[in-house]
Backbone as CSV, one residue per row, in Angstrom:
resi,resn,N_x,N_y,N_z,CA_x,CA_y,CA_z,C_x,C_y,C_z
1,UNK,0.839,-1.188,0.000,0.000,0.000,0.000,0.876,1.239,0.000
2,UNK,0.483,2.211,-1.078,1.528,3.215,-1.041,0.315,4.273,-1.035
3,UNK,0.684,4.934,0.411,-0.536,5.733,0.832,0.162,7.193,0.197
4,UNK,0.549,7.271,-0.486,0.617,8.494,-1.795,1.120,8.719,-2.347
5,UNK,0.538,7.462,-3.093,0.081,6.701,-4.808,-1.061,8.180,-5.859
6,UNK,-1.895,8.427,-4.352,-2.708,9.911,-5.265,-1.990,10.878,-6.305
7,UNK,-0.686,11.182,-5.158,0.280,12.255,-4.647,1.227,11.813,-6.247
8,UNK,1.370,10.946,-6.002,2.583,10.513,-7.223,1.400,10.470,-8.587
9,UNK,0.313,10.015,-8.779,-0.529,10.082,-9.673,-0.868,11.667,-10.468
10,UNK,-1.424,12.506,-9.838,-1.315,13.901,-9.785,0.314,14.238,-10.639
11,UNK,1.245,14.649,-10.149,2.414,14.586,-10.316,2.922,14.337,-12.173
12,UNK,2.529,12.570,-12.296,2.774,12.344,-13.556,1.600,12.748,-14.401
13,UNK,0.341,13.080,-13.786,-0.757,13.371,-14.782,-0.217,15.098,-14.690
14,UNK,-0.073,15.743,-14.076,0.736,17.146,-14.677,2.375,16.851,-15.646
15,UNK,2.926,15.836,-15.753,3.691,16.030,-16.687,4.954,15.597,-15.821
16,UNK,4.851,15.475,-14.315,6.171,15.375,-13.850,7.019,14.219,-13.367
17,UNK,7.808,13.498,-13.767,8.724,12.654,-13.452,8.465,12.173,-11.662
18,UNK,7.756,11.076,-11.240,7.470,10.418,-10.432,7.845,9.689,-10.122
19,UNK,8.225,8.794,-8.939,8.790,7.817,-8.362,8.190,7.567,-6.591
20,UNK,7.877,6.047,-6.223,8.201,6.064,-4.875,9.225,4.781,-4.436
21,UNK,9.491,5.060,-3.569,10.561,4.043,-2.504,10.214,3.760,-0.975
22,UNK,9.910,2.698,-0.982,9.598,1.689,-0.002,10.348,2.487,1.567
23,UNK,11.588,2.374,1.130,12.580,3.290,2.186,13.302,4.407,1.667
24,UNK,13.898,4.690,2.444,15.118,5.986,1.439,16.556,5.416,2.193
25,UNK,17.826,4.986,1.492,18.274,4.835,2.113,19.463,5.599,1.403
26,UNK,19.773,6.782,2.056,20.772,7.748,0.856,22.327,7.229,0.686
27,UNK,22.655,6.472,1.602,23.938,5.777,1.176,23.915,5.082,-0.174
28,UNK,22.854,4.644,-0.821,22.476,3.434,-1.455,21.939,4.733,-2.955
29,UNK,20.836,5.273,-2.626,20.035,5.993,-3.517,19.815,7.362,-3.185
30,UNK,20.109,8.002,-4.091,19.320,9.191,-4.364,19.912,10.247,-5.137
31,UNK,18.216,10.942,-5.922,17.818,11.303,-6.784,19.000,12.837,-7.726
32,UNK,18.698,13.007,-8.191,19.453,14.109,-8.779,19.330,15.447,-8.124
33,UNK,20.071,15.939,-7.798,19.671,17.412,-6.682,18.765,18.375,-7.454
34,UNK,18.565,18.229,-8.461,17.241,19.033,-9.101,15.774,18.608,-8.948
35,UNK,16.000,17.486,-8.009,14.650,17.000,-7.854,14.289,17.334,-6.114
36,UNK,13.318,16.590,-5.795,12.408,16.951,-4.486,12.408,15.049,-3.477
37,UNK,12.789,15.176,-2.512,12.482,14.038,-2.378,11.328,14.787,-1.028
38,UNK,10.469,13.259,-0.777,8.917,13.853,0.337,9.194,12.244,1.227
39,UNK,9.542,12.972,2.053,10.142,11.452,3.464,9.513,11.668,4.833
40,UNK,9.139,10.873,5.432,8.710,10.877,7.172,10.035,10.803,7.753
41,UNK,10.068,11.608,8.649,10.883,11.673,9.749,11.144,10.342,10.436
42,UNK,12.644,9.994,10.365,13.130,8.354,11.078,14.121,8.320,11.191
43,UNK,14.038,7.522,12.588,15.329,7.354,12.875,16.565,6.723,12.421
44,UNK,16.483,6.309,11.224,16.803,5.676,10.025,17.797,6.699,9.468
45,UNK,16.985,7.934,9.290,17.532,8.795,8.796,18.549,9.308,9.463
46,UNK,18.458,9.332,10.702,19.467,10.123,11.376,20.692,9.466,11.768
47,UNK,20.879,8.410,11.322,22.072,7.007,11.631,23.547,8.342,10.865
48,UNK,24.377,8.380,10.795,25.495,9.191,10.490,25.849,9.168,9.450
49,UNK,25.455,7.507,8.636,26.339,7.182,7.173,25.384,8.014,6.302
50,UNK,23.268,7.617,6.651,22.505,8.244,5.848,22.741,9.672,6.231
51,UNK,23.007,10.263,7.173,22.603,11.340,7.474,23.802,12.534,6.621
52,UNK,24.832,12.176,6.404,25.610,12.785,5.539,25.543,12.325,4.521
53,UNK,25.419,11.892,4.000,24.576,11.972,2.457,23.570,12.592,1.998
54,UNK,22.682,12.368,3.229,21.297,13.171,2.540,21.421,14.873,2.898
55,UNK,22.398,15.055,3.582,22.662,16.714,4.056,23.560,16.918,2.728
56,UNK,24.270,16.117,2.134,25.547,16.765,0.985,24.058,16.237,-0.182
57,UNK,23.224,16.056,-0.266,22.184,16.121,-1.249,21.672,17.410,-1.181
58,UNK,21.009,17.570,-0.136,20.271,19.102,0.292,21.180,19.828,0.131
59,UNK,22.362,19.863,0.657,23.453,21.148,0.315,23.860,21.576,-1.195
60,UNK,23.513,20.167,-1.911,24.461,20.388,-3.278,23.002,21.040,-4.072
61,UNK,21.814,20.844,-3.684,20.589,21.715,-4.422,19.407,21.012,-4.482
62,UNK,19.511,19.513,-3.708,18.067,19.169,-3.167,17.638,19.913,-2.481
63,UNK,16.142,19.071,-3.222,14.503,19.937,-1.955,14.454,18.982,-1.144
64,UNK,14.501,18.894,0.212,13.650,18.071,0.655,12.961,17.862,1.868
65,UNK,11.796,17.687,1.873,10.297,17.917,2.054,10.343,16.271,3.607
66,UNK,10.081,16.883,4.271,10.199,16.096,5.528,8.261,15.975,6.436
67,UNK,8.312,14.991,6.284,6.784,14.832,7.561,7.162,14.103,8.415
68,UNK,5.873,14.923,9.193,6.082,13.980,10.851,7.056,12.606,10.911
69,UNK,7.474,11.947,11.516,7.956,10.905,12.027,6.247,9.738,11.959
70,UNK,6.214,9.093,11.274,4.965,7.737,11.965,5.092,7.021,12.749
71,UNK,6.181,7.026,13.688,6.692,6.140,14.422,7.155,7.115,15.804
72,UNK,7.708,6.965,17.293,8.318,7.146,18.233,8.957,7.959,17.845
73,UNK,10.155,8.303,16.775,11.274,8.671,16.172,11.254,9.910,16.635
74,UNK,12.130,10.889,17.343,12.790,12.118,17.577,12.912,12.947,16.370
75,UNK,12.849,14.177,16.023,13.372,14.937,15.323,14.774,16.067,15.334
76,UNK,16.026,15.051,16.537,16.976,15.875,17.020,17.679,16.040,15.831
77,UNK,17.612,15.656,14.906,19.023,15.810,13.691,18.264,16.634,12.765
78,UNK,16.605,16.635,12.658,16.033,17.549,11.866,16.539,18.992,12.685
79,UNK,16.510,19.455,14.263,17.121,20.430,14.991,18.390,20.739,14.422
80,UNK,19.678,19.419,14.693,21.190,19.713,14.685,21.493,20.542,13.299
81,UNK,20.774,19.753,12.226,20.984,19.655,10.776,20.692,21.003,10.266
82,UNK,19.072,21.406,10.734,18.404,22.566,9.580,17.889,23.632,10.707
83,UNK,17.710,23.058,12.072,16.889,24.181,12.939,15.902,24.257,13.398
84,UNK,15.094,23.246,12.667,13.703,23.112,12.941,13.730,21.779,13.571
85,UNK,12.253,21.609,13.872,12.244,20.354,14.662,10.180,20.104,14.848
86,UNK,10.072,18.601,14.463,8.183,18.289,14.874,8.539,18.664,16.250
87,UNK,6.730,19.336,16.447,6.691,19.330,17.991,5.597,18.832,18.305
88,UNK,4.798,17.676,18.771,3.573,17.248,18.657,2.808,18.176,19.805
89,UNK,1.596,18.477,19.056,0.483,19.020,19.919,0.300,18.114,21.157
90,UNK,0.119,18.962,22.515,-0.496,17.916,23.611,-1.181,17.697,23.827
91,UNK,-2.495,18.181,23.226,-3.887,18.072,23.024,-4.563,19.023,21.815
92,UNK,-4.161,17.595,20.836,-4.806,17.941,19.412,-6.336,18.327,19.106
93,UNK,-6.993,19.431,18.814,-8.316,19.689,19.039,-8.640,19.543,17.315
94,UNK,-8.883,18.442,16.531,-8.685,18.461,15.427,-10.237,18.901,14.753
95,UNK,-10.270,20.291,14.117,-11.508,21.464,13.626,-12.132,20.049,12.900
96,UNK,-13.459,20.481,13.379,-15.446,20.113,12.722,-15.412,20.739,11.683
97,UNK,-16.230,20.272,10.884,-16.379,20.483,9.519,-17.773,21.409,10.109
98,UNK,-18.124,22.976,10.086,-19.281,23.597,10.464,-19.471,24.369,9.541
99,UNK,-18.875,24.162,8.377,-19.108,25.604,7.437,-20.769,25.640,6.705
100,UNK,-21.271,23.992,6.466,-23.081,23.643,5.905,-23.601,24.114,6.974
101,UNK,-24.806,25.215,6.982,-26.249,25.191,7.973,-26.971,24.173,7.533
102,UNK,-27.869,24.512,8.569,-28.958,23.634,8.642,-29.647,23.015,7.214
103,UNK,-29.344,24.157,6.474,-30.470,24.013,5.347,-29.065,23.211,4.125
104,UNK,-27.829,22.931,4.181,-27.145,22.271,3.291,-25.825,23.084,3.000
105,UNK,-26.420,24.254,3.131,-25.965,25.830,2.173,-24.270,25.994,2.892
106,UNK,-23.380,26.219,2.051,-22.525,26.562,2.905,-21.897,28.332,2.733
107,UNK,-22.243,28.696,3.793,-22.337,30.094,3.729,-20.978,30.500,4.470
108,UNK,-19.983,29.686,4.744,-18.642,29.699,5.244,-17.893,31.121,4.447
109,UNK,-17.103,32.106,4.725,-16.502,33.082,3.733,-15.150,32.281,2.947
110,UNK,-15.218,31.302,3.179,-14.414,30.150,2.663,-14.868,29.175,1.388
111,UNK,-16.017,29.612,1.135,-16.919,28.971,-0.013,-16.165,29.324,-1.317
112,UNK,-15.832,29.920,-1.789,-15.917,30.374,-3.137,-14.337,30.280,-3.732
113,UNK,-13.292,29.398,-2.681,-12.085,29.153,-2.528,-12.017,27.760,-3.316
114,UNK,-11.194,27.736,-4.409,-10.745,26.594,-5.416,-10.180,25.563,-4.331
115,UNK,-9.150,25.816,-3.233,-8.499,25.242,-2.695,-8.357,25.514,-1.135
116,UNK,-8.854,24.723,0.556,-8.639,25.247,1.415,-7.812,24.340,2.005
117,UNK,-7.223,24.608,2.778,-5.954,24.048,3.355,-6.564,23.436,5.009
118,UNK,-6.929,22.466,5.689,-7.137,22.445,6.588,-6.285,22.176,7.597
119,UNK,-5.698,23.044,8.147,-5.107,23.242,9.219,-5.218,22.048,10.438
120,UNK,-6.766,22.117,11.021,-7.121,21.501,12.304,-6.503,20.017,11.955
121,UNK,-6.371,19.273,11.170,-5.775,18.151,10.366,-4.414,18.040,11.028
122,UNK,-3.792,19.027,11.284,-2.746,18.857,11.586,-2.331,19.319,13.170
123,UNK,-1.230,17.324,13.330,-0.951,17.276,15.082,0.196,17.817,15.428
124,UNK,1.255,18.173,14.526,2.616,18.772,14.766,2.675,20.174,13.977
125,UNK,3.553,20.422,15.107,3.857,21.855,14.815,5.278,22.122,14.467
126,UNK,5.756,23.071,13.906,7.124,23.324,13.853,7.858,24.292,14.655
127,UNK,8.856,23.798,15.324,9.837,24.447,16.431,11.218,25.215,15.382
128,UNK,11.049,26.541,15.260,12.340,27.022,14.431,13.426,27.695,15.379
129,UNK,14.588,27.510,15.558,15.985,28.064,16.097,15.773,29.480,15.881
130,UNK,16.294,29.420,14.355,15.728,30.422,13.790,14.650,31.369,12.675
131,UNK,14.580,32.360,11.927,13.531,32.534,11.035,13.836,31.777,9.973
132,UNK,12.626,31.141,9.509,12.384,30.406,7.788,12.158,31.346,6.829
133,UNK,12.469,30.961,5.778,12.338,31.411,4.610,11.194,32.137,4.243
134,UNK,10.112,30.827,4.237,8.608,30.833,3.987,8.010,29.652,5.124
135,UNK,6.815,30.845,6.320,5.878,29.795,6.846,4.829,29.907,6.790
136,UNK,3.245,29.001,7.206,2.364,29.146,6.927,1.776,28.213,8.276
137,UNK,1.694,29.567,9.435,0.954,28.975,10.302,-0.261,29.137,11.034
138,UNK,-0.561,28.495,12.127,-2.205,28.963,12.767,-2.049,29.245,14.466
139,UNK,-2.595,29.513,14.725,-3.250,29.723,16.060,-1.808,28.809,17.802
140,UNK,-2.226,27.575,16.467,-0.966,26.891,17.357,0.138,26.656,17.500
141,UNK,0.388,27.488,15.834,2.402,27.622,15.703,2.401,27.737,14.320
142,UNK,3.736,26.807,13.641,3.863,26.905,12.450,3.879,25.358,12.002
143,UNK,2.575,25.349,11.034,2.032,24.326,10.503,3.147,23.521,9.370
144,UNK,3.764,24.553,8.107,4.864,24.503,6.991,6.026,25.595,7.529
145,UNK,7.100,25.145,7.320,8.084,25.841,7.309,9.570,25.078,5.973
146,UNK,9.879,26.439,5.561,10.594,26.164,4.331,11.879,27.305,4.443
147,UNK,13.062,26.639,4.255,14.359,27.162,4.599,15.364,26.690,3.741
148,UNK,15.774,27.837,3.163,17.514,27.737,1.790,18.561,26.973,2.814
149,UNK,19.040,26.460,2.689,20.363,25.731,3.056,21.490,25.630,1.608
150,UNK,22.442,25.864,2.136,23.425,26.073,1.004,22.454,26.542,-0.584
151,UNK,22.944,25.562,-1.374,22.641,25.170,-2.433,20.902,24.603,-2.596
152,UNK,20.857,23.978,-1.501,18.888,23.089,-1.698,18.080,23.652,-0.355
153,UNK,17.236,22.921,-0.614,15.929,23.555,0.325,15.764,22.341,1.190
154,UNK,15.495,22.567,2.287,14.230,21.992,3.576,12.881,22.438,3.975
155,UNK,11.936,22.037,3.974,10.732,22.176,3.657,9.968,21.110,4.741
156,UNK,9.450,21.702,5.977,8.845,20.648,7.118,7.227,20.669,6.981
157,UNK,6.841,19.821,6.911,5.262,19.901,6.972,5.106,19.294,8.194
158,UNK,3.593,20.158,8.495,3.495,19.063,9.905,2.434,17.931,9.944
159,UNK,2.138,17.551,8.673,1.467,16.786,8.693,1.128,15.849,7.229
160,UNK,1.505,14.540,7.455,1.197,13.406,5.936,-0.452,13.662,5.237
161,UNK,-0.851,14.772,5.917,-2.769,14.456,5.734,-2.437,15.084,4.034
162,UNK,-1.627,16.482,3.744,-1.473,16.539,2.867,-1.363,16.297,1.250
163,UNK,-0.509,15.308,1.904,-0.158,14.313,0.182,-0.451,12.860,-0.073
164,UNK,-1.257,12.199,1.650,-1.375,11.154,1.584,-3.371,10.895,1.131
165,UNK,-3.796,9.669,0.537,-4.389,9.701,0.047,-5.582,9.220,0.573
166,UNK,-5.519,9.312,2.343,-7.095,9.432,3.169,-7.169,8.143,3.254
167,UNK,-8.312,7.995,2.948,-9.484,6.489,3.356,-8.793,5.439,2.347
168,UNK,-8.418,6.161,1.162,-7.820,4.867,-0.317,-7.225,4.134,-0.123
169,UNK,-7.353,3.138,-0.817,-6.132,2.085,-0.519,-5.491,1.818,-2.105
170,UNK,-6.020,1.873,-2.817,-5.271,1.988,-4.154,-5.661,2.433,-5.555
171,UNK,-6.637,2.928,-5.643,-7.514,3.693,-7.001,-6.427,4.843,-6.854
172,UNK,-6.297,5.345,-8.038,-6.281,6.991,-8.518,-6.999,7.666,-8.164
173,UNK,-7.762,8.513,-7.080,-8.111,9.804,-6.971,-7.893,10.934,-6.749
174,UNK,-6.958,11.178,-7.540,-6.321,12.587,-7.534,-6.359,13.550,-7.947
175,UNK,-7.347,13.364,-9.302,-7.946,14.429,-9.948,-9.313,14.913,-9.066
């Protein structure tokens, strides 16, 4: 099950060169620094052999795009490395869908928006050292945060709800 199979679908139906991997293991693989890699936070990652590799990737002009940890896993080397760091909410209040009245109608000032981003979706927050590049946060911190490093980018989301593909288990619905 590749819970975003959507994510990669989308992607090649706009035209763009797609791929997923089971693991990432950067001693072994990885991609051309003009590309983007999109990884969960693990402790995998932070072992010393992967972990300098995938920093001389990002330095030499990779993107790359980090979520929560799915597992126990710490985010101290996402800290050592870039600055930032997941911080899990201690009591996630995850937002009701209230924008339909009674009558169906949704009279939300959010209606007439191609695209809304739901925030309440998301259980981690981002902890920055220092200022990012570009963030995009709410009430409870900073939801995205995106930061130049040398040559490539780091880019923290705080949450897989994003790109992963919900309830699916393997259809295309991405359009």
């Amino acid at each position: 099950y590749n819970q975003f199979y959507a994510a990669e679908a989308l992607l090649r139906e706009q035209g763009i060169e797609s791929d997923s991997q089971a693991t990432l293991t950067p001693a072994s693989w990885l991609p051309a620094t003009s590309d983007t890699i999109v990884v969960a936070s693990s402790a995998s990652l932070s072992t010393p052999t992967q972990l300098n590799e995938l920093l001389g990737w990002v330095f030499s002009g990779g993107h790359l795009v980090v979520l929560p940890p799915m597992d126990d896993s710490d985010s101290d080397w996402l800290r050592d490395a870039f600055g930032m760091a997941f911080v899990e909410l201690e009591d996630p209040e995850f937002a009701e869908d209230t924008s339909a009245d009674a009558d169906g109608e949704d009279d939300s000032p959010d209606a007439d928006v191609d695209y809304l981003l739901q925030l309440g979706s998301t259980r981690y927050r981002i902890e920055l050292t220092d200022a990012a590049d570009a963030t995009l946060s709410d009430d409870e911190g900073v939801v995205i945060a995106r930061r130049g490093v040398q040559d490539g980018v780091i880019t923290l989301v705080g949450s897989e709800y994003y790109f992963a593909n919900g309830q699916l288990n393997e259809d295309d619905h991405a359009r």
